[in-house]
Amino acid sequence: MAQSVKGMRDLYGSELRAFRLVEDTARAAFARHGYEEIRTPILEYTEVFKRTVGESSDIVNKEMYVFKDRGDREVVMRPENTAAVVRALIEHKLLGSSDPRLLFYIGPMFRYERMQAGRYRQFWQIGAESFGVSTPESEAESLLLLFEILKGLGLTQLKLSLNSVGTPESRPAFYAAFRAFFDAREPEYCEDCHRRIGENPLRVLDCKNDRCQKALEGHPLITDFLDEASKHHHARLKELLAALGIPFEENPRLVRGLDYYTRTAFEVLSSDLGAQSALLGGGRYDGLVKQLGGPDTPAFGWAIGLDRLASVVQQVKGEVGATPPALLVPLGEAAALEAAKLAQAWWDRGLPVQLDTRGLALKKVFASADRLGIKTVLLLGDGELAEGVVTAKHLATGEQTKVPFAEVPTRLSPAKA
RNA sequence: GCGGCUGUAGCUCAGUUGGUUAGAGUACCGGAUUGUGAUUCCGGGUGUCGGGGGUUCGAGUCCCCUCAGCCGCCCCA
């Protein structure tokens, strides 16, 4: 049988409705907050991600869909979108003014990884980025927006895991201290940790090996090595979040997989997702714009895993049901034409009415309507035609009434359809 | 990229130490006097047993390869 490409899936039915629910909720929140949408291409030149996400990161190292196009250019299917958005802003010279530059995006990302529940090779992200503001207040605003979306979806149990990873200037001191700590008990750490200490030292901290965890007791904290400005920044953000009622817990061991983060880093995990528990993540990336050749611009942003959030929404709220419109069923040729005319007029007025053009026996029409979850069937036969009415049957109650054509629009308000 | 498990009807699954036309529930299709569903009754199996190769008189069942999915690791959304 024909199959979709490994790791890529078709979205339809209740899962797609869950996606749309999340998207609609997010778009409404973005609009309230003054965030504008941006859409960038799926394909980017490899350099965009190599220079930003980090040469040593797994994403660049082993997960990118890289290939040569017919013009022999090396391109990559975007593994994330922040770097691409920054590239676009630089290219169109949209940075450098003091005007707010608040952007959001919704789209698919691609990473070549081993399949697992909640981990797909094409997955979707909803992201928000705010450029040009370095204050903790801007971060609080962005996180308020984020929690507004989660709350709008009925997810109130989620908690932010928060850390500050300092700046490129302050981090070396921490790394040195941590390395010294590691070296002192070096033989006690597992093989993976010996690899991690070179690539991303913080990763050692969340090793699942019991011996490693024991050897880590009393390790230096990155938050103790912050410069004064970063320390104040971090303290102020925590103060704001507490005052604004955003639930968070400090996690000095929090690490992110992308190299470009500075100061604030955070993520939200969900216990409803199995091993792939990361629901969303983000943080500050003050150096990224300059790194890609733009004006020195502070920035903060986050990305939600749409596939995973939709999954959590379905687990918490149950399947997202469809809401089909009423079904207008003509009986016979004369009625078929009249029904089309009526439907045409009603559609012009914005009414949700599905026109049945199958010409099936009524019992099949009703059986089908029942399966589709249709609430109201409007019958138009010769008798109705002569009277200028439709017979409206509510499937749930079996109740049947005659409704003059002119009254259908008021009777068919979306709530009653 | 590493390790383990699974794959039979649209769905959930049964199928004996290898044995004859591959089953159940549900869903679906047709019918029970032509304009009334979700109940009932009657009828229908709709299948490349994931795919390919091998062993065997004989393979859904055993072996190898492969594809897909699931679980864990790595990592991340």
Coordinates of N, CA and C in Angstrom, one line a residue, chain A residues 231-402:
Chain A
K231 N 22.3 38.8 37.2 CA 21.7 38.4 38.5 C 20.4 39.3 38.8
H232 N 20.6 40.6 38.5 CA 19.5 41.5 38.7 C 18.3 41.2 37.8
H233 N 18.7 40.9 36.6 CA 17.7 40.6 35.5 C 16.9 39.3 35.9
H234 N 17.6 38.3 36.4 CA 17.0 37.1 36.8 C 16.0 37.3 38.0
A235 N 16.5 38.1 39.0 CA 15.7 38.4 40.2 C 14.5 39.1 39.8
R236 N 14.6 40.1 38.9 CA 13.5 41.0 38.6 C 12.4 40.1 37.8
L237 N 12.9 39.2 37.0 CA 11.9 38.4 36.2 C 11.2 37.5 37.2
K238 N 11.8 36.9 38.1 CA 11.2 36.1 39.1 C 10.1 36.9 39.9
E239 N 10.5 38.1 40.3 CA 9.6 39.0 41.0 C 8.4 39.3 40.2
L240 N 8.6 39.6 38.9 CA 7.4 39.9 38.0 C 6.5 38.7 37.9
L241 N 7.1 37.5 37.6 CA 6.3 36.3 37.4 C 5.5 36.0 38.7
A242 N 6.1 36.1 39.8 CA 5.4 35.9 41.1 C 4.2 36.8 41.2
A243 N 4.5 38.1 40.9 CA 3.4 39.1 41.1 C 2.3 38.9 40.1
L244 N 2.7 38.4 38.9 CA 1.7 38.2 37.9 C 1.0 36.9 37.9
G245 N 1.4 36.1 38.9 CA 0.7 34.8 39.1 C 1.1 33.7 38.0
I246 N 2.2 33.8 37.5 CA 2.7 32.8 36.5 C 3.5 31.7 37.3
P247 N 3.0 30.5 37.3 CA 3.6 29.5 38.2 C 4.9 29.0 37.6
F248 N 6.0 29.1 38.4 CA 7.3 28.6 37.9 C 8.1 28.0 39.0
E249 N 9.0 27.2 38.7 CA 10.0 26.8 39.7 C 11.4 26.9 39.1
E250 N 12.3 27.3 40.0 CA 13.7 27.5 39.5 C 14.3 26.2 39.3
N251 N 15.0 26.0 38.2 CA 15.7 24.8 38.0 C 17.1 25.1 37.5
P252 N 18.1 25.2 38.4 CA 19.5 25.6 38.1 C 20.1 24.6 37.1
R253 N 19.5 23.4 36.9 CA 20.1 22.4 36.0 C 19.5 22.5 34.6
L254 N 18.6 23.4 34.4 CA 17.9 23.5 33.1 C 18.9 23.8 32.0
V255 N 19.0 23.0 31.0 CA 19.8 23.3 29.8 C 18.9 23.3 28.6
R256 N 19.3 24.0 27.6 CA 18.6 24.0 26.3 C 19.5 23.4 25.2
G257 N 18.9 22.9 24.2 CA 19.7 22.2 23.2 C 20.3 23.2 22.1
L258 N 19.9 24.4 22.1 CA 20.4 25.3 21.2 C 21.4 26.3 21.8
D259 N 22.4 26.6 21.1 CA 23.6 27.3 21.7 C 23.3 28.8 21.9
Y260 N 22.3 29.3 21.3 CA 22.2 30.8 21.3 C 21.6 31.5 22.5
Y261 N 21.2 30.7 23.5 CA 20.5 31.3 24.6 C 21.4 32.1 25.5
T262 N 20.9 33.2 26.0 CA 21.6 34.0 27.0 C 20.6 34.4 28.1
R263 N 21.1 34.4 29.3 CA 20.3 34.7 30.5 C 19.1 33.8 30.6
T264 N 17.9 34.3 30.5 CA 16.7 33.5 30.8 C 16.5 32.3 29.8
A265 N 16.4 31.2 30.4 CA 16.0 30.0 29.6 C 14.9 29.3 30.4
F266 N 13.9 28.7 29.6 CA 12.8 28.0 30.4 C 12.2 26.9 29.5
E267 N 11.5 26.1 30.1 CA 10.7 25.1 29.4 C 9.5 24.6 30.2
V268 N 8.6 24.0 29.5 CA 7.4 23.4 30.2 C 7.4 22.0 29.8
L269 N 7.4 21.1 30.8 CA 7.2 19.7 30.6 C 5.8 19.2 30.9
S270 N 5.4 18.1 30.3 CA 4.1 17.6 30.6 C 4.2 16.1 30.9
S271 N 3.6 15.7 32.0 CA 3.6 14.2 32.3 C 2.7 13.4 31.4
D272 N 2.0 14.1 30.6 CA 1.0 13.3 29.7 C 1.7 12.9 28.4
L273 N 3.0 13.2 28.2 CA 3.6 13.0 26.9 C 4.5 11.8 26.8
G274 N 4.7 11.0 27.9 CA 5.7 9.9 27.9 C 7.1 10.4 27.9
A275 N 8.0 9.7 27.2 CA 9.4 10.1 27.2 C 9.7 11.4 26.6
Q276 N 8.9 11.8 25.6 CA 9.2 13.1 25.0 C 8.3 14.1 25.7
S277 N 8.8 14.5 26.9 CA 7.9 15.3 27.8 C 8.0 16.8 27.5
A278 N 8.9 17.3 26.7 CA 9.0 18.7 26.5 C 7.9 19.2 25.7
L279 N 7.1 20.1 26.2 CA 5.9 20.7 25.6 C 6.3 22.0 24.8
L280 N 7.2 22.7 25.5 CA 7.6 24.0 24.8 C 8.9 24.5 25.5
G281 N 9.5 25.4 24.9 CA 10.8 25.9 25.4 C 11.1 27.2 24.8
G282 N 12.0 28.0 25.5 CA 12.4 29.2 25.0 C 13.4 29.9 25.9
G283 N 13.6 31.2 25.5 CA 14.5 32.0 26.4 C 15.0 33.2 25.6
R284 N 16.0 33.9 26.2 CA 16.6 35.1 25.6 C 17.7 34.7 24.7
Y285 N 17.8 35.4 23.6 CA 19.0 35.1 22.7 C 19.5 36.5 22.2
D286 N 20.2 37.2 23.1 CA 20.7 38.5 22.7 C 21.7 38.6 21.7
G287 N 22.5 37.5 21.5 CA 23.6 37.6 20.5 C 23.3 37.1 19.1
L288 N 22.1 36.5 19.0 CA 21.8 35.8 17.7 C 21.7 36.7 16.5
V289 N 21.1 37.9 16.6 CA 20.9 38.8 15.5 C 22.3 39.2 15.0
K290 N 23.1 39.6 15.9 CA 24.4 40.1 15.5 C 25.2 39.0 14.8
Q291 N 25.1 37.8 15.4 CA 25.8 36.6 14.9 C 25.5 36.4 13.4
L292 N 24.2 36.7 13.0 CA 23.8 36.5 11.6 C 24.0 37.7 10.8
G293 N 24.8 38.7 11.3 CA 25.1 39.8 10.5 C 24.2 41.0 10.7
G294 N 23.3 41.0 11.7 CA 22.4 42.1 11.8 C 22.9 43.1 12.9
P295 N 22.1 44.1 13.2 CA 22.4 45.1 14.2 C 22.3 44.4 15.6
D296 N 23.2 44.8 16.5 CA 23.1 44.2 17.8 C 21.7 44.4 18.4
T297 N 21.0 43.3 18.5 CA 19.6 43.4 19.0 C 19.2 42.4 20.0
P298 N 18.7 42.8 21.2 CA 18.3 41.8 22.1 C 17.0 41.1 21.7
A299 N 16.8 39.9 22.1 CA 15.5 39.2 21.7 C 15.2 38.1 22.7
F300 N 13.9 37.8 22.6 CA 13.4 36.8 23.6 C 12.2 36.1 22.8
G301 N 12.2 34.8 23.0 CA 11.1 34.0 22.3 C 10.9 32.6 22.9
W302 N 9.9 32.0 22.3 CA 9.6 30.6 22.7 C 8.9 29.9 21.6
A303 N 8.9 28.6 21.7 CA 8.2 27.8 20.7 C 7.5 26.6 21.4
I304 N 6.2 26.5 21.0 CA 5.4 25.4 21.5 C 5.4 24.3 20.5
G305 N 5.5 23.0 21.0 CA 5.4 21.9 20.1 C 3.9 21.6 19.9
L306 N 3.4 22.0 18.7 CA 2.0 21.9 18.4 C 1.5 20.5 18.5
D307 N 2.2 19.6 17.9 CA 1.8 18.2 17.9 C 1.5 17.7 19.4
R308 N 2.5 18.1 20.2 CA 2.5 17.6 21.6 C 1.4 18.4 22.4
L309 N 1.3 19.7 22.2 CA 0.2 20.4 22.9 C -1.2 19.9 22.5
A310 N -1.3 19.7 21.2 CA -2.6 19.1 20.7 C -2.9 17.8 21.4
S311 N -1.9 17.0 21.5 CA -2.1 15.7 22.2 C -2.5 15.9 23.7
V312 N -1.8 16.8 24.4 CA -2.2 17.0 25.8 C -3.6 17.6 25.8
V313 N -4.0 18.5 24.9 CA -5.3 19.0 24.9 C -6.4 17.9 24.8
Q314 N -6.1 17.0 23.9 CA -7.0 15.9 23.7 C -7.1 15.0 24.9
Q315 N -6.0 14.8 25.6 CA -6.0 13.9 26.8 C -6.7 14.6 27.9
V316 N -6.6 15.9 28.0 CA -7.2 16.6 29.1 C -8.7 16.9 28.8
K317 N -9.0 17.3 27.6 CA -10.4 17.6 27.3 C -11.2 16.6 26.5
G318 N -10.5 15.5 26.1 CA -11.2 14.5 25.3 C -11.1 14.9 23.8
E319 N -11.7 14.1 23.0 CA -11.7 14.3 21.5 C -12.3 15.6 21.2
V320 N -11.8 16.3 20.2 CA -12.4 17.6 19.8 C -13.4 17.2 18.7
G321 N -14.7 17.4 19.0 CA -15.7 17.0 18.1 C -15.9 17.9 16.9
A322 N -16.5 17.4 15.8 CA -16.8 18.2 14.7 C -18.2 18.9 14.9
T323 N -18.4 20.0 14.3 CA -19.7 20.6 14.4 C -20.2 20.9 13.0
P324 N -20.8 19.8 12.4 CA -21.3 19.9 11.0 C -22.6 20.8 11.0
P325 N -22.8 21.4 9.9 CA -24.0 22.3 9.7 C -25.2 21.4 9.5
A326 N -26.4 22.1 9.5 CA -27.6 21.4 9.2 C -27.5 20.8 7.8
L327 N -28.4 19.8 7.5 CA -28.4 19.2 6.2 C -29.7 19.5 5.5
L328 N -29.6 20.1 4.3 CA -30.8 20.4 3.5 C -31.0 19.3 2.5
V329 N -32.1 18.5 2.6 CA -32.3 17.4 1.7 C -33.5 17.5 0.8
P330 N -33.3 17.7 -0.5 CA -34.4 17.9 -1.4 C -34.9 16.5 -1.9
L331 N -36.2 16.4 -2.1 CA -36.7 15.1 -2.6 C -37.3 15.3 -4.0
G332 N -36.6 14.8 -5.0 CA -37.1 15.0 -6.4 C -36.4 16.1 -7.1
E333 N -36.5 16.1 -8.4 CA -35.8 17.1 -9.2 C -36.2 18.6 -9.0
A334 N -37.5 18.8 -8.9 CA -38.0 20.2 -8.7 C -37.5 20.7 -7.4
A335 N -37.5 19.9 -6.4 CA -37.0 20.3 -5.1 C -35.5 20.5 -5.1
A336 N -34.8 19.7 -5.9 CA -33.4 19.8 -5.9 C -32.9 21.2 -6.4
L337 N -33.6 21.7 -7.4 CA -33.3 23.0 -7.9 C -33.6 24.1 -6.9
E338 N -34.8 23.9 -6.3 CA -35.3 24.9 -5.3 C -34.3 24.9 -4.1
A339 N -33.9 23.7 -3.7 CA -33.0 23.6 -2.6 C -31.7 24.3 -2.8
A340 N -31.2 24.1 -4.1 CA -29.9 24.8 -4.4 C -30.1 26.3 -4.3
K341 N -31.2 26.8 -4.8 CA -31.5 28.3 -4.7 C -31.6 28.7 -3.3
L342 N -32.3 28.0 -2.5 CA -32.4 28.4 -1.1 C -31.1 28.4 -0.4
A343 N -30.3 27.3 -0.6 CA -29.0 27.2 0.0 C -28.1 28.3 -0.4
Q344 N -28.2 28.7 -1.7 CA -27.4 29.8 -2.2 C -27.7 31.1 -1.5
A345 N -29.0 31.3 -1.3 CA -29.4 32.5 -0.5 C -28.9 32.5 0.9
W346 N -29.0 31.3 1.5 CA -28.6 31.2 2.9 C -27.1 31.3 3.1
W347 N -26.4 30.7 2.2 CA -24.9 30.8 2.3 C -24.5 32.2 2.2
D348 N -25.2 33.0 1.3 CA -24.9 34.4 1.1 C -25.0 35.1 2.5
R349 N -26.0 34.6 3.3 CA -26.2 35.3 4.6 C -25.3 34.7 5.7
G350 N -24.5 33.7 5.3 CA -23.5 33.2 6.2 C -24.0 32.0 7.0
L351 N -25.1 31.4 6.6 CA -25.7 30.3 7.3 C -25.0 29.0 7.1
P352 N -24.8 28.2 8.1 CA -24.2 26.9 7.9 C -25.2 25.8 7.5
V353 N -25.2 25.5 6.2 CA -26.2 24.5 5.7 C -25.4 23.7 4.7
Q354 N -25.5 22.4 4.9 CA -24.9 21.5 3.9 C -26.0 21.0 2.9
L355 N -25.7 21.1 1.6 CA -26.7 20.7 0.7 C -26.5 19.2 0.3
D356 N -27.5 18.4 0.5 CA -27.4 17.0 0.1 C -27.8 16.8 -1.3
T357 N -26.8 16.3 -2.1 CA -27.0 16.2 -3.5 C -26.9 14.7 -4.0
R358 N -27.0 13.8 -3.0 CA -26.9 12.4 -3.3 C -28.1 11.8 -3.9
G359 N -29.3 12.3 -3.6 CA -30.5 11.7 -4.1 C -30.8 10.3 -3.6
L360 N -30.3 10.1 -2.4 CA -30.5 8.7 -1.8 C -31.9 8.6 -1.1
A361 N -32.2 7.4 -0.8 CA -33.5 7.1 -0.1 C -33.3 7.8 1.3
L362 N -34.4 8.3 1.7 CA -34.4 9.1 3.0 C -33.8 8.4 4.1
K363 N -34.1 7.1 4.2 CA -33.6 6.3 5.4 C -32.1 6.3 5.4
K364 N -31.5 6.3 4.2 CA -30.0 6.3 4.1 C -29.5 7.7 4.5
V365 N -30.2 8.7 4.1 CA -29.8 10.1 4.4 C -29.8 10.3 5.9
F366 N -30.9 9.8 6.6 CA -30.9 10.0 8.0 C -29.8 9.2 8.7
A367 N -29.6 7.9 8.2 CA -28.6 7.1 8.9 C -27.2 7.8 8.7
S368 N -27.0 8.4 7.5 CA -25.7 9.0 7.2 C -25.6 10.3 8.1
A369 N -26.7 11.1 8.2 CA -26.7 12.3 9.0 C -26.4 12.0 10.4
D370 N -27.0 10.9 10.9 CA -26.7 10.5 12.3 C -25.3 10.2 12.5
R371 N -24.7 9.4 11.6 CA -23.3 9.1 11.7 C -22.4 10.3 11.7
L372 N -22.7 11.3 10.9 CA -21.9 12.5 10.8 C -22.1 13.5 12.0
G373 N -23.1 13.2 12.8 CA -23.3 14.0 14.0 C -24.1 15.3 13.6
I374 N -24.8 15.2 12.5 CA -25.6 16.4 12.1 C -26.8 16.5 13.1
K375 N -27.1 17.7 13.5 CA -28.2 17.8 14.5 C -29.5 18.1 13.9
T376 N -29.5 18.8 12.7 CA -30.8 19.1 12.1 C -30.8 18.7 10.6
V377 N -31.9 18.1 10.2 CA -32.1 17.8 8.8 C -33.3 18.6 8.3
L378 N -33.1 19.3 7.2 CA -34.2 20.0 6.6 C -34.7 19.3 5.4
L379 N -35.9 18.9 5.4 CA -36.5 18.2 4.2 C -37.3 19.1 3.3
L380 N -37.1 19.0 2.0 CA -37.8 19.8 1.1 C -38.4 18.8 0.0
G381 N -39.6 18.5 0.1 CA -40.3 17.6 -0.8 C -41.4 18.4 -1.6
D382 N -42.2 17.7 -2.3 CA -43.2 18.4 -3.1 C -44.2 19.2 -2.2
G383 N -44.6 18.6 -1.1 CA -45.5 19.2 -0.2 C -45.0 20.5 0.3
E384 N -43.7 20.4 0.8 CA -43.0 21.6 1.4 C -42.9 22.6 0.4
L385 N -42.5 22.2 -0.9 CA -42.3 23.2 -2.0 C -43.6 24.0 -2.2
A386 N -44.7 23.3 -2.2 CA -46.0 24.0 -2.5 C -46.3 24.9 -1.3
E387 N -45.9 24.6 -0.1 CA -46.3 25.4 1.0 C -45.2 26.5 1.3
G388 N -44.0 26.3 0.7 CA -43.0 27.3 1.0 C -42.3 27.1 2.3
V389 N -42.2 25.8 2.7 CA -41.6 25.5 4.0 C -40.6 24.4 3.9
V390 N -39.8 24.2 4.9 CA -39.0 23.0 5.0 C -39.4 22.2 6.2
T391 N -39.3 20.9 6.3 CA -39.6 20.2 7.5 C -38.3 20.0 8.2
A392 N -38.2 20.6 9.4 CA -36.9 20.5 10.1 C -37.0 19.5 11.2
K393 N -36.1 18.5 11.1 CA -36.2 17.4 12.1 C -34.9 17.5 13.0
H394 N -35.1 17.5 14.3 CA -33.9 17.5 15.2 C -33.6 16.0 15.5
L395 N -32.5 15.6 15.1 CA -32.2 14.2 15.3 C -32.2 13.7 16.7
A396 N -31.7 14.5 17.6 CA -31.6 14.1 19.0 C -33.0 13.8 19.6
T397 N -34.0 14.6 19.3 CA -35.3 14.5 19.9 C -36.3 13.8 19.0
G398 N -36.0 13.8 17.7 CA -36.9 13.2 16.7 C -38.1 14.2 16.4
E399 N -38.0 15.3 17.1 CA -39.1 16.4 16.9 C -39.0 17.0 15.5
Q400 N -40.2 17.2 14.9 CA -40.2 17.7 13.5 C -41.2 18.9 13.4
T401 N -40.7 20.0 12.8 CA -41.6 21.1 12.6 C -41.4 21.7 11.2
K402 N -42.5 22.4 10.8 CA -42.4 23.0 9.5 C -42.0 24.5 9.7

